[in-house]
Amino acid sequence: MTTWTARLRDISDFPKPGILFKDITPVLADASAFAQAIRAMAHPWRQASIDAVVGVEARGFILGAALARELDVGFVPVRKPGKLPGATLSLDYGLEYGRDRLEIHVDAMRAGARVIVVDDVLATGGTLKAAVHLVERQGAIVVGTGVLVELGFLGARAAWDHGAPLHAAVVY
Ligand code: AMP
C-alpha cells in the first residue's frame, strides 16, 4: 500500500516565484491516500470529546469536512470576507504583505463548544492563528489545531503561542 505522503506533490514557483507549493489534490484523488490522511489528522482527537471541526477556506473545507465525518461531529466554515450569507463575526490579521480578513457565522457554535481548527498547510501560521482567535472570540474552546502538512523550516511551531496542541500529520 502506498503511504499517503507519497501522493503529496511539490510544485515549484506557485503561486509566485520562490514558493514551493504543497499540492494536496493527488492525495484527495486517491481513495486510500485520502482515507489514510484523514485518519492521521483524526488520530489525536478521537478521545478529545470535541463538538465540531472548524475548517479554513478553501482547502481546510475539504479536509475539515472529511475529518468531521471521521470524528462524527459537525463542521463549521471560516471564510474569506463576504462569502457567508448570515450575520458574521470577522477578524483582520496581518500577512507578510498587507492584511486579510476571516469571517464566521455568529451562530455557528454555542459558547463553550469544544472545537478543533484545521487547515491543509501550516506555513507562517498566520492564517491558523487568526482562525483560532476568531473562534475564541465567539466563546468556543479551541481544544487543538491540526494541519495535514507543516512546513517546519518556516518555524511557525516555535512562534506558536497558543496553549492547545498543534498537530501535523507530516512535517517537512
Ligand atoms: P500561513 O498563514 O503562512 O500559515 O499560510 C497558510 C495558508 O496558505 C494555508 O491556508 C495554506 O493553504 C496556504 N499555503 C501557504 N504556503 C503554502 C505552501 N507552500 N503550499 C501550499 N499551501 C500553502
Coordinates of N, CA, C and O and ligand atoms in Angstrom, one line a residue:
M1 N 0.9 -1.2 0.0 CA 0.0 0.0 0.0 C 0.9 1.3 0.0 O 1.8 1.4 0.8
T2 N 0.6 2.2 -0.9 CA 1.3 3.4 -0.9 C 0.9 4.3 0.3 O -0.2 4.4 0.6
T3 N 1.9 4.9 0.9 CA 1.5 5.8 2.0 C 1.1 7.1 1.4 O 1.5 7.5 0.4
W4 N 0.2 7.7 2.2 CA -0.5 8.9 1.6 C 0.5 10.1 1.3 O 0.3 10.8 0.4
T5 N 1.6 10.1 2.1 CA 2.6 11.2 1.9 C 3.3 11.1 0.5 O 3.7 12.1 -0.1
A6 N 3.3 9.9 -0.1 CA 3.8 9.7 -1.5 C 3.0 10.4 -2.5 O 3.4 10.7 -3.6
R7 N 1.7 10.7 -2.1 CA 0.8 11.4 -3.1 C 0.9 12.9 -3.0 O 0.2 13.6 -3.8
L8 N 1.6 13.4 -2.0 CA 1.7 14.9 -1.9 C 2.7 15.3 -3.0 O 3.7 14.7 -3.3
R9 N 2.3 16.4 -3.7 CA 3.1 16.8 -4.8 C 3.7 18.2 -4.6 O 2.9 19.1 -4.2
D10 N 5.0 18.4 -4.9 CA 5.6 19.7 -4.8 C 5.5 20.4 -6.1 O 5.9 19.8 -7.1
I11 N 5.0 21.6 -6.1 CA 5.0 22.4 -7.3 C 5.9 23.7 -7.1 O 5.5 24.5 -6.2
S12 N 6.9 23.8 -7.8 CA 7.8 25.0 -7.7 C 7.2 26.3 -8.2 O 6.5 26.2 -9.2
D13 N 7.6 27.3 -7.6 CA 7.2 28.7 -8.1 C 5.7 28.9 -8.2 O 5.3 29.5 -9.2
F14 N 4.9 28.3 -7.4 CA 3.5 28.6 -7.4 C 3.1 29.0 -5.9 O 3.5 28.4 -5.0
P15 N 2.2 30.0 -5.8 CA 1.6 30.9 -6.8 C 2.6 32.0 -7.3 O 2.2 32.8 -8.2
K16 N 3.8 32.1 -6.7 CA 4.7 33.1 -7.2 C 6.1 32.5 -7.1 O 6.4 31.5 -6.3
P17 N 7.1 33.1 -7.8 CA 8.5 32.6 -7.8 C 9.0 32.5 -6.4 O 8.8 33.3 -5.5
G18 N 9.7 31.3 -6.1 CA 10.3 31.1 -4.8 C 9.5 30.3 -3.9 O 10.0 29.8 -2.8
I19 N 8.2 30.1 -4.1 CA 7.3 29.3 -3.2 C 7.3 27.9 -3.7 O 7.1 27.6 -4.9
L20 N 7.5 26.9 -2.8 CA 7.4 25.5 -3.1 C 6.0 25.1 -2.6 O 5.8 25.0 -1.4
F21 N 5.1 24.9 -3.5 CA 3.7 24.7 -3.1 C 3.4 23.2 -2.8 O 3.8 22.4 -3.7
K22 N 2.8 22.9 -1.7 CA 2.5 21.6 -1.4 C 1.1 21.3 -1.9 O 0.1 21.8 -1.3
D23 N 1.0 20.6 -3.0 CA -0.3 20.3 -3.6 C -0.9 19.0 -3.0 O -0.4 17.9 -3.2
I24 N -2.1 19.2 -2.4 CA -2.8 18.0 -1.8 C -3.7 17.3 -2.7 O -4.3 16.3 -2.4
T25 N -4.0 17.9 -3.9 CA -5.0 17.3 -4.8 C -4.7 15.8 -5.2 O -5.7 15.0 -5.2
P26 N -3.5 15.4 -5.4 CA -3.3 13.9 -5.7 C -3.6 13.0 -4.4 O -4.0 11.9 -4.6
V27 N -3.5 13.6 -3.2 CA -3.9 12.8 -2.0 C -5.4 12.7 -2.1 O -5.9 11.6 -1.8
L28 N -6.1 13.7 -2.4 CA -7.6 13.7 -2.4 C -8.1 12.8 -3.4 O -9.2 12.1 -3.3
A29 N -7.4 12.7 -4.6 CA -7.9 11.9 -5.7 C -7.7 10.4 -5.5 O -8.3 9.6 -6.2
D30 N -6.9 10.0 -4.5 CA -6.6 8.6 -4.3 C -7.3 8.1 -3.0 O -7.1 8.6 -1.9
A31 N -8.3 7.3 -3.2 CA -9.2 6.9 -2.1 C -8.4 6.4 -0.9 O -8.7 6.8 0.3
S32 N -7.4 5.6 -1.1 CA -6.7 5.0 0.1 C -5.8 6.1 0.7 O -5.8 6.3 2.0
A33 N -5.2 7.0 -0.1 CA -4.3 8.0 0.5 C -5.2 9.0 1.2 O -4.8 9.5 2.3
F34 N -6.4 9.4 0.7 CA -7.3 10.3 1.3 C -7.7 9.8 2.7 O -7.7 10.5 3.7
A35 N -8.1 8.5 2.7 CA -8.5 7.9 3.9 C -7.4 7.9 5.0 O -7.6 8.2 6.2
Q36 N -6.2 7.5 4.5 CA -5.1 7.5 5.5 C -4.8 8.9 6.0 O -4.5 9.0 7.2
A37 N -4.8 9.9 5.1 CA -4.5 11.2 5.6 C -5.5 11.7 6.6 O -5.2 12.3 7.6
I38 N -6.8 11.4 6.4 CA -7.9 11.9 7.3 C -7.7 11.1 8.6 O -7.9 11.7 9.7
R39 N -7.4 9.8 8.6 CA -7.2 9.1 9.8 C -6.0 9.7 10.6 O -6.0 9.8 11.8
A40 N -4.9 10.1 9.9 CA -3.8 10.7 10.5 C -4.1 12.0 11.2 O -3.6 12.3 12.3
M41 N -5.0 12.8 10.5 CA -5.4 14.0 11.1 C -6.3 13.8 12.3 O -6.4 14.6 13.3
A42 N -7.1 12.7 12.3 CA -8.1 12.5 13.3 C -7.5 11.9 14.6 O -8.0 12.1 15.7
H43 N -6.4 11.2 14.4 CA -5.8 10.4 15.5 C -5.8 11.1 16.9 O -6.2 10.5 17.9
P44 N -5.2 12.3 17.0 CA -5.1 12.9 18.3 C -6.4 13.3 19.0 O -6.4 13.6 20.2
W45 N -7.5 13.3 18.2 CA -8.7 13.9 18.7 C -9.8 12.9 19.0 O -10.9 13.3 19.4
R46 N -9.5 11.6 18.8 CA -10.6 10.7 18.9 C -11.2 10.6 20.3 O -12.4 10.3 20.4
Q47 N -10.4 10.8 21.3 CA -10.9 10.7 22.7 C -11.0 12.1 23.3 O -11.1 12.3 24.5
A48 N -11.0 13.2 22.5 CA -10.9 14.5 23.0 C -12.3 15.2 23.2 O -12.4 16.4 23.6
S49 N -13.4 14.4 23.0 CA -14.7 15.0 23.2 C -15.0 16.3 22.5 O -15.4 17.3 23.2
I50 N -14.7 16.4 21.3 CA -14.9 17.6 20.6 C -16.3 17.7 20.0 O -16.9 16.6 19.7
D51 N -16.8 18.9 19.8 CA -18.2 19.1 19.3 C -18.2 19.4 17.8 O -19.2 19.3 17.2
A52 N -17.1 20.0 17.3 CA -17.1 20.4 15.9 C -15.7 20.6 15.4 O -14.7 20.8 16.2
V53 N -15.5 20.4 14.1 CA -14.3 20.8 13.4 C -14.5 22.1 12.7 O -15.5 22.3 12.0
V54 N -13.6 23.1 12.8 CA -13.7 24.3 12.1 C -12.6 24.3 11.0 O -11.4 24.0 11.3
G55 N -13.0 24.5 9.8 CA -12.0 24.5 8.7 C -11.9 25.8 8.0 O -12.9 26.6 7.9
V56 N -10.7 26.1 7.6 CA -10.4 27.4 7.0 C -10.4 27.3 5.5 O -9.8 26.4 4.9
E57 N -11.2 28.3 4.8 CA -11.3 28.3 3.4 C -9.9 28.3 2.7 O -9.0 29.1 3.2
A58 N -9.7 27.6 1.6 CA -10.6 26.7 1.0 C -10.2 25.2 1.2 O -11.1 24.4 1.4
R59 N -8.9 24.9 1.2 CA -8.6 23.5 1.3 C -8.9 23.0 2.7 O -9.1 21.8 2.9
G60 N -9.0 23.9 3.7 CA -9.4 23.4 5.0 C -10.8 23.0 5.1 O -11.2 22.3 6.0
F61 N -11.6 23.4 4.1 CA -13.0 22.9 4.0 C -13.0 21.4 3.6 O -13.8 20.6 4.1
I62 N -12.2 21.0 2.7 CA -12.2 19.7 2.1 C -11.7 18.7 3.2 O -12.4 17.7 3.5
L63 N -10.6 19.1 3.8 CA -10.0 18.2 4.9 C -10.9 18.2 6.1 O -11.2 17.2 6.8
G64 N -11.3 19.4 6.5 CA -12.1 19.6 7.7 C -13.5 18.9 7.6 O -13.9 18.3 8.6
A65 N -14.1 18.9 6.5 CA -15.4 18.3 6.4 C -15.2 16.7 6.5 O -16.0 16.0 7.1
A66 N -14.2 16.2 5.8 CA -13.9 14.8 5.9 C -13.6 14.4 7.3 O -14.0 13.3 7.8
L67 N -12.8 15.2 8.0 CA -12.4 15.0 9.3 C -13.6 15.0 10.3 O -13.7 14.2 11.2
A68 N -14.5 15.9 10.1 CA -15.7 16.0 10.9 C -16.5 14.7 10.8 O -17.0 14.2 11.8
R69 N -16.6 14.2 9.5 CA -17.3 12.9 9.4 C -16.6 11.8 10.1 O -17.2 10.9 10.7
E70 N -15.3 11.8 10.0 CA -14.4 10.7 10.6 C -14.6 10.7 12.1 O -14.7 9.7 12.8
L71 N -14.8 12.0 12.7 CA -14.9 12.1 14.1 C -16.4 12.2 14.6 O -16.7 12.3 15.8
D72 N -17.3 12.1 13.6 CA -18.7 12.1 13.8 C -19.2 13.3 14.6 O -19.9 13.3 15.6
V73 N -18.7 14.5 14.1 CA -19.1 15.8 14.7 C -19.4 16.7 13.5 O -19.2 16.4 12.4
G74 N -19.9 17.9 13.9 CA -20.3 18.9 12.8 C -19.1 19.6 12.3 O -18.0 19.5 12.8
F75 N -19.3 20.3 11.2 CA -18.3 21.1 10.5 C -18.7 22.6 10.5 O -19.9 22.9 10.1
V76 N -17.8 23.5 10.8 CA -18.1 24.9 10.7 C -17.0 25.6 9.8 O -15.8 25.5 10.0
P77 N -17.5 26.3 8.8 CA -16.5 27.0 7.9 C -16.1 28.4 8.4 O -16.9 29.2 8.9
V78 N -14.8 28.7 8.2 CA -14.3 30.0 8.4 C -13.9 30.5 7.0 O -13.2 29.8 6.3
R79 N -14.5 31.6 6.6 CA -14.4 32.0 5.2 C -13.8 33.4 5.0 O -13.6 34.2 5.9
K80 N -13.4 33.6 3.7 CA -12.9 34.9 3.3 C -14.1 35.9 3.3 O -15.2 35.5 3.3
P81 N -13.8 37.2 3.3 CA -14.9 38.2 3.5 C -16.0 38.1 2.5 O -15.7 37.9 1.3
G82 N -17.2 38.3 3.0 CA -18.3 38.5 2.1 C -18.9 37.2 1.5 O -19.8 37.2 0.6
K83 N -18.5 36.1 2.0 CA -18.9 34.8 1.4 C -20.1 34.1 2.2 O -20.9 33.4 1.7
L84 N -20.1 34.4 3.5 CA -21.1 33.7 4.4 C -22.4 34.6 4.3 O -22.4 35.8 4.4
P85 N -23.5 33.9 4.2 CA -24.8 34.6 4.0 C -25.4 35.2 5.2 O -26.1 36.2 5.1
G86 N -25.1 34.6 6.4 CA -25.8 35.1 7.6 C -24.9 36.2 8.3 O -23.9 36.6 7.8
A87 N -25.4 36.6 9.5 CA -24.6 37.6 10.3 C -23.3 37.0 10.7 O -23.2 35.8 11.1
T88 N -22.2 37.7 10.5 CA -20.8 37.2 10.8 C -20.1 38.0 11.8 O -20.3 39.2 12.1
L89 N -19.1 37.3 12.4 CA -18.1 37.9 13.2 C -16.8 37.9 12.3 O -16.6 36.9 11.7
S90 N -16.0 39.0 12.3 CA -14.9 39.0 11.5 C -13.6 39.4 12.2 O -13.7 40.0 13.3
L91 N -12.5 39.0 11.7 CA -11.2 39.3 12.3 C -10.2 39.7 11.2 O -10.0 38.9 10.3
D92 N -9.6 40.8 11.3 CA -8.5 41.2 10.4 C -7.2 40.7 11.0 O -6.9 40.7 12.2
Y93 N -6.3 40.3 10.1 CA -5.0 39.8 10.5 C -3.9 40.2 9.5 O -4.2 40.4 8.3
G94 N -2.7 40.3 10.0 CA -1.6 40.8 9.2 C -1.0 39.6 8.4 O -0.9 38.5 8.8
L95 N -0.7 39.9 7.1 CA 0.0 38.9 6.3 C 1.5 39.5 6.1 O 1.8 40.6 6.5
E96 N 2.3 38.7 5.4 CA 3.6 39.2 5.1 C 3.6 40.5 4.4 O 4.3 41.5 4.7
Y97 N 2.7 40.6 3.4 CA 2.4 41.9 2.7 C 0.9 42.2 2.8 O 0.1 41.4 2.3
G98 N 0.6 43.2 3.6 CA -0.8 43.6 3.7 C -1.6 42.9 4.8 O -1.0 42.3 5.7
R99 N -2.9 42.9 4.6 CA -3.8 42.4 5.6 C -4.9 41.5 4.9 O -5.1 41.7 3.7
D100 N -5.5 40.7 5.7 CA -6.6 39.9 5.2 C -7.7 39.8 6.3 O -7.5 40.3 7.4
R101 N -8.8 39.1 6.0 CA -9.9 39.1 7.0 C -10.5 37.7 6.9 O -10.6 37.1 5.8
L102 N -10.9 37.1 8.0 CA -11.7 35.9 8.0 C -13.0 36.1 8.7 O -13.1 37.0 9.6
E103 N -14.0 35.4 8.3 CA -15.3 35.5 8.9 C -15.9 34.2 9.3 O -15.6 33.1 8.7
I104 N -16.8 34.2 10.3 CA -17.5 33.0 10.8 C -19.0 33.5 11.1 O -19.2 34.6 11.5
H105 N -19.9 32.6 10.9 CA -21.3 32.9 11.3 C -21.4 33.1 12.8 O -20.9 32.2 13.6
V106 N -22.1 34.1 13.2 CA -22.2 34.4 14.7 C -22.8 33.3 15.4 O -22.6 33.0 16.6
D107 N -23.7 32.5 14.7 CA -24.5 31.5 15.4 C -23.9 30.1 15.1 O -24.6 29.1 15.2
A108 N -22.7 30.0 14.6 CA -22.2 28.7 14.1 C -21.9 27.7 15.3 O -22.0 26.5 15.1
M109 N -21.6 28.3 16.4 CA -21.2 27.4 17.6 C -21.8 28.0 18.9 O -21.8 29.2 19.0
R110 N -22.1 27.2 19.8 CA -22.5 27.7 21.1 C -21.3 28.0 21.9 O -20.2 27.5 21.7
A111 N -21.5 29.0 22.9 CA -20.4 29.3 23.8 C -20.0 28.1 24.5 O -20.8 27.3 25.0
G112 N -18.7 27.8 24.7 CA -18.2 26.7 25.4 C -18.1 25.4 24.6 O -17.6 24.4 25.1
A113 N -18.4 25.5 23.3 CA -18.3 24.3 22.4 C -16.8 24.0 22.3 O -15.9 24.9 22.3
R114 N -16.5 22.7 22.3 CA -15.1 22.3 22.2 C -14.8 21.9 20.7 O -15.4 21.1 20.1
V115 N -13.9 22.7 20.2 CA -13.6 22.6 18.7 C -12.1 22.4 18.4 O -11.3 22.7 19.2
I116 N -11.9 21.8 17.2 CA -10.5 21.9 16.7 C -10.6 22.7 15.4 O -11.6 22.8 14.7
V117 N -9.5 23.4 15.1 CA -9.4 24.3 14.0 C -8.3 23.7 13.0 O -7.2 23.4 13.4
V118 N -8.7 23.5 11.7 CA -7.8 22.8 10.8 C -7.6 23.5 9.5 O -8.5 24.3 9.1
D119 N -6.5 23.2 8.9 CA -6.2 23.8 7.6 C -5.3 22.7 6.9 O -4.9 21.7 7.5
D120 N -5.0 22.9 5.6 CA -4.2 22.0 4.9 C -2.7 22.1 5.2 O -2.0 21.1 5.6
V121 N -2.2 23.3 5.1 CA -0.7 23.6 5.3 C -0.5 24.6 6.3 O -1.1 25.7 6.3
L122 N 0.5 24.4 7.2 CA 0.9 25.4 8.2 C 2.2 26.0 7.6 O 3.2 25.2 7.5
A123 N 2.2 27.2 7.2 CA 3.4 27.9 6.6 C 3.9 28.8 7.7 O 4.6 28.4 8.7
T124 N 3.5 30.1 7.7 CA 3.9 31.0 8.7 C 3.0 30.9 10.0 O 3.4 31.3 11.1
G125 N 1.9 30.3 9.8 CA 1.0 30.1 10.9 C 0.0 31.2 11.1 O -1.0 31.1 11.9
G126 N 0.1 32.3 10.3 CA -0.8 33.4 10.5 C -2.3 33.1 10.3 O -3.1 33.6 11.0
T127 N -2.6 32.3 9.3 CA -4.0 32.0 8.9 C -4.6 31.2 10.1 O -5.7 31.5 10.5
L128 N -3.9 30.2 10.5 CA -4.5 29.3 11.5 C -4.7 30.1 12.8 O -5.7 29.9 13.5
K129 N -3.7 30.9 13.1 CA -3.8 31.7 14.4 C -5.0 32.6 14.3 O -5.7 32.8 15.3
A130 N -5.2 33.3 13.2 CA -6.3 34.2 13.0 C -7.6 33.4 13.2 O -8.6 33.9 13.9
A131 N -7.7 32.2 12.6 CA -8.9 31.4 12.7 C -9.2 31.0 14.2 O -10.3 31.1 14.7
V132 N -8.1 30.7 14.9 CA -8.2 30.3 16.3 C -8.8 31.5 17.1 O -9.7 31.4 17.9
H133 N -8.2 32.7 16.9 CA -8.7 33.9 17.6 C -10.2 34.2 17.3 O -10.9 34.6 18.2
L134 N -10.6 34.0 16.1 CA -11.9 34.3 15.7 C -12.9 33.3 16.4 O -13.9 33.7 17.0
V135 N -12.5 32.1 16.5 CA -13.3 31.0 17.2 C -13.4 31.3 18.7 O -14.5 31.2 19.3
E136 N -12.3 31.7 19.2 CA -12.3 32.0 20.7 C -13.1 33.3 21.0 O -13.7 33.3 22.1
R137 N -13.1 34.3 20.1 CA -13.9 35.5 20.3 C -15.3 35.1 20.4 O -16.1 35.9 20.9
Q138 N -15.7 34.0 19.7 CA -17.1 33.6 19.7 C -17.4 32.8 21.0 O -18.6 32.4 21.1
G139 N -16.5 32.5 21.8 CA -16.7 31.9 23.1 C -16.5 30.4 23.0 O -16.8 29.7 24.0
A140 N -16.1 29.8 21.9 CA -15.8 28.4 21.8 C -14.4 28.1 22.4 O -13.6 29.0 22.5
I141 N -14.2 26.8 22.8 CA -12.9 26.4 23.3 C -12.1 25.7 22.3 O -12.6 24.7 21.7
V142 N -10.9 26.2 21.9 CA -10.1 25.6 20.9 C -9.3 24.5 21.7 O -8.3 24.8 22.4
V143 N -9.7 23.3 21.5 CA -9.0 22.1 22.1 C -7.7 21.8 21.5 O -6.8 21.3 22.1
G144 N -7.6 22.2 20.2 CA -6.4 21.9 19.5 C -6.5 22.4 18.0 O -7.6 22.9 17.6
T145 N -5.4 22.4 17.3 CA -5.3 22.7 15.9 C -4.7 21.6 15.2 O -3.8 20.9 15.7
G146 N -5.0 21.5 13.9 CA -4.4 20.4 13.1 C -4.2 20.9 11.7 O -5.0 21.6 11.1
V147 N -3.1 20.4 11.1 CA -2.9 20.6 9.7 C -2.4 19.2 9.1 O -1.9 18.4 9.8
L148 N -2.6 19.1 7.8 CA -2.1 17.9 7.1 C -0.6 18.0 7.0 O 0.1 17.1 7.3
V149 N -0.1 19.2 6.6 CA 1.3 19.4 6.3 C 1.8 20.6 7.1 O 1.3 21.7 7.0
E150 N 2.9 20.4 7.8 CA 3.6 21.5 8.4 C 4.9 21.8 7.7 O 5.7 20.8 7.5
L151 N 5.1 23.0 7.3 CA 6.4 23.4 6.7 C 7.3 23.8 7.9 O 7.4 25.0 8.2
G152 N 8.0 22.8 8.4 CA 8.7 23.0 9.7 C 9.8 24.0 9.6 O 10.1 24.8 10.5
F153 N 10.4 24.1 8.4 CA 11.6 25.0 8.2 C 11.2 26.5 8.3 O 12.0 27.3 8.4
L154 N 9.9 26.8 8.3 CA 9.4 28.2 8.4 C 9.3 28.6 9.9 O 9.1 29.8 10.1
G155 N 9.4 27.7 10.8 CA 9.5 28.0 12.2 C 8.2 28.4 12.9 O 8.2 29.0 13.9
A156 N 7.0 28.1 12.3 CA 5.7 28.6 12.9 C 5.5 27.9 14.2 O 5.0 28.6 15.1
R157 N 5.9 26.7 14.4 CA 5.7 26.0 15.7 C 6.4 26.7 16.8 O 5.9 26.8 17.9
A158 N 7.7 27.1 16.6 CA 8.4 27.8 17.6 C 7.8 29.1 18.0 O 7.9 29.5 19.2
A159 N 7.1 29.7 17.1 CA 6.4 31.0 17.4 C 5.0 30.8 17.8 O 4.3 31.8 18.2
W160 N 4.5 29.6 17.9 CA 3.1 29.3 18.2 C 2.9 29.5 19.7 O 3.5 28.9 20.5
D161 N 2.0 30.5 20.0 CA 1.8 30.8 21.4 C 0.5 30.4 22.0 O 0.1 30.9 23.1
H162 N -0.2 29.5 21.3 CA -1.5 29.1 21.8 C -1.2 27.8 22.7 O -0.4 27.0 22.3
G163 N -1.9 27.7 23.8 CA -1.7 26.6 24.7 C -2.1 25.2 24.3 O -1.5 24.2 24.7
A164 N -3.1 25.2 23.4 CA -3.6 23.9 23.0 C -2.6 23.2 21.9 O -1.9 23.9 21.3
P165 N -2.7 21.9 21.8 CA -1.7 21.2 20.9 C -1.9 21.6 19.5 O -3.1 21.8 19.0
L166 N -0.8 21.6 18.8 CA -0.8 21.8 17.3 C -0.3 20.5 16.7 O 0.8 20.1 16.9
H167 N -1.2 19.9 16.0 CA -0.8 18.6 15.4 C -0.7 18.7 13.9 O -1.5 19.3 13.2
A168 N 0.4 18.1 13.4 CA 0.6 18.0 12.0 C 0.8 16.5 11.6 O 1.5 15.8 12.3
A169 N 0.1 16.1 10.5 CA 0.1 14.7 10.1 C 1.5 14.4 9.5 O 2.0 13.3 9.6
V170 N 2.1 15.4 8.9 CA 3.5 15.2 8.4 C 4.2 16.6 8.5 O 3.6 17.6 8.3
V171 N 5.5 16.5 8.8 CA 6.3 17.8 8.9 C 7.4 17.7 7.8 O 8.1 16.7 7.8
Y172 N 7.6 18.8 7.1 CA 8.8 18.8 6.1 C 9.7 20.0 6.6 O 9.3 20.9 7.2
Ligands
AMP1 P1 0.3 30.7 6.6 O1 -0.8 31.7 7.1 O2 1.5 31.4 6.2 O3 0.5 29.6 7.6 O4 -0.3 30.1 5.3 C1 -1.2 29.1 5.4 C2 -2.2 29.2 4.3 O5 -1.6 29.4 3.0 C3 -2.9 27.8 4.2 O6 -4.2 28.1 4.0 C4 -2.2 27.2 3.0 O7 -3.2 26.6 2.3 C5 -1.5 28.2 2.2 N1 -0.1 27.9 2.0 C6 1.0 28.7 2.4 N2 2.1 28.2 2.0 C7 1.8 27.1 1.3 C8 2.6 26.1 0.5 N3 4.0 26.2 0.5 N4 2.0 25.1 -0.1 C9 0.6 25.0 0.0 N5 -0.2 25.9 0.6 C10 0.4 26.9 1.3

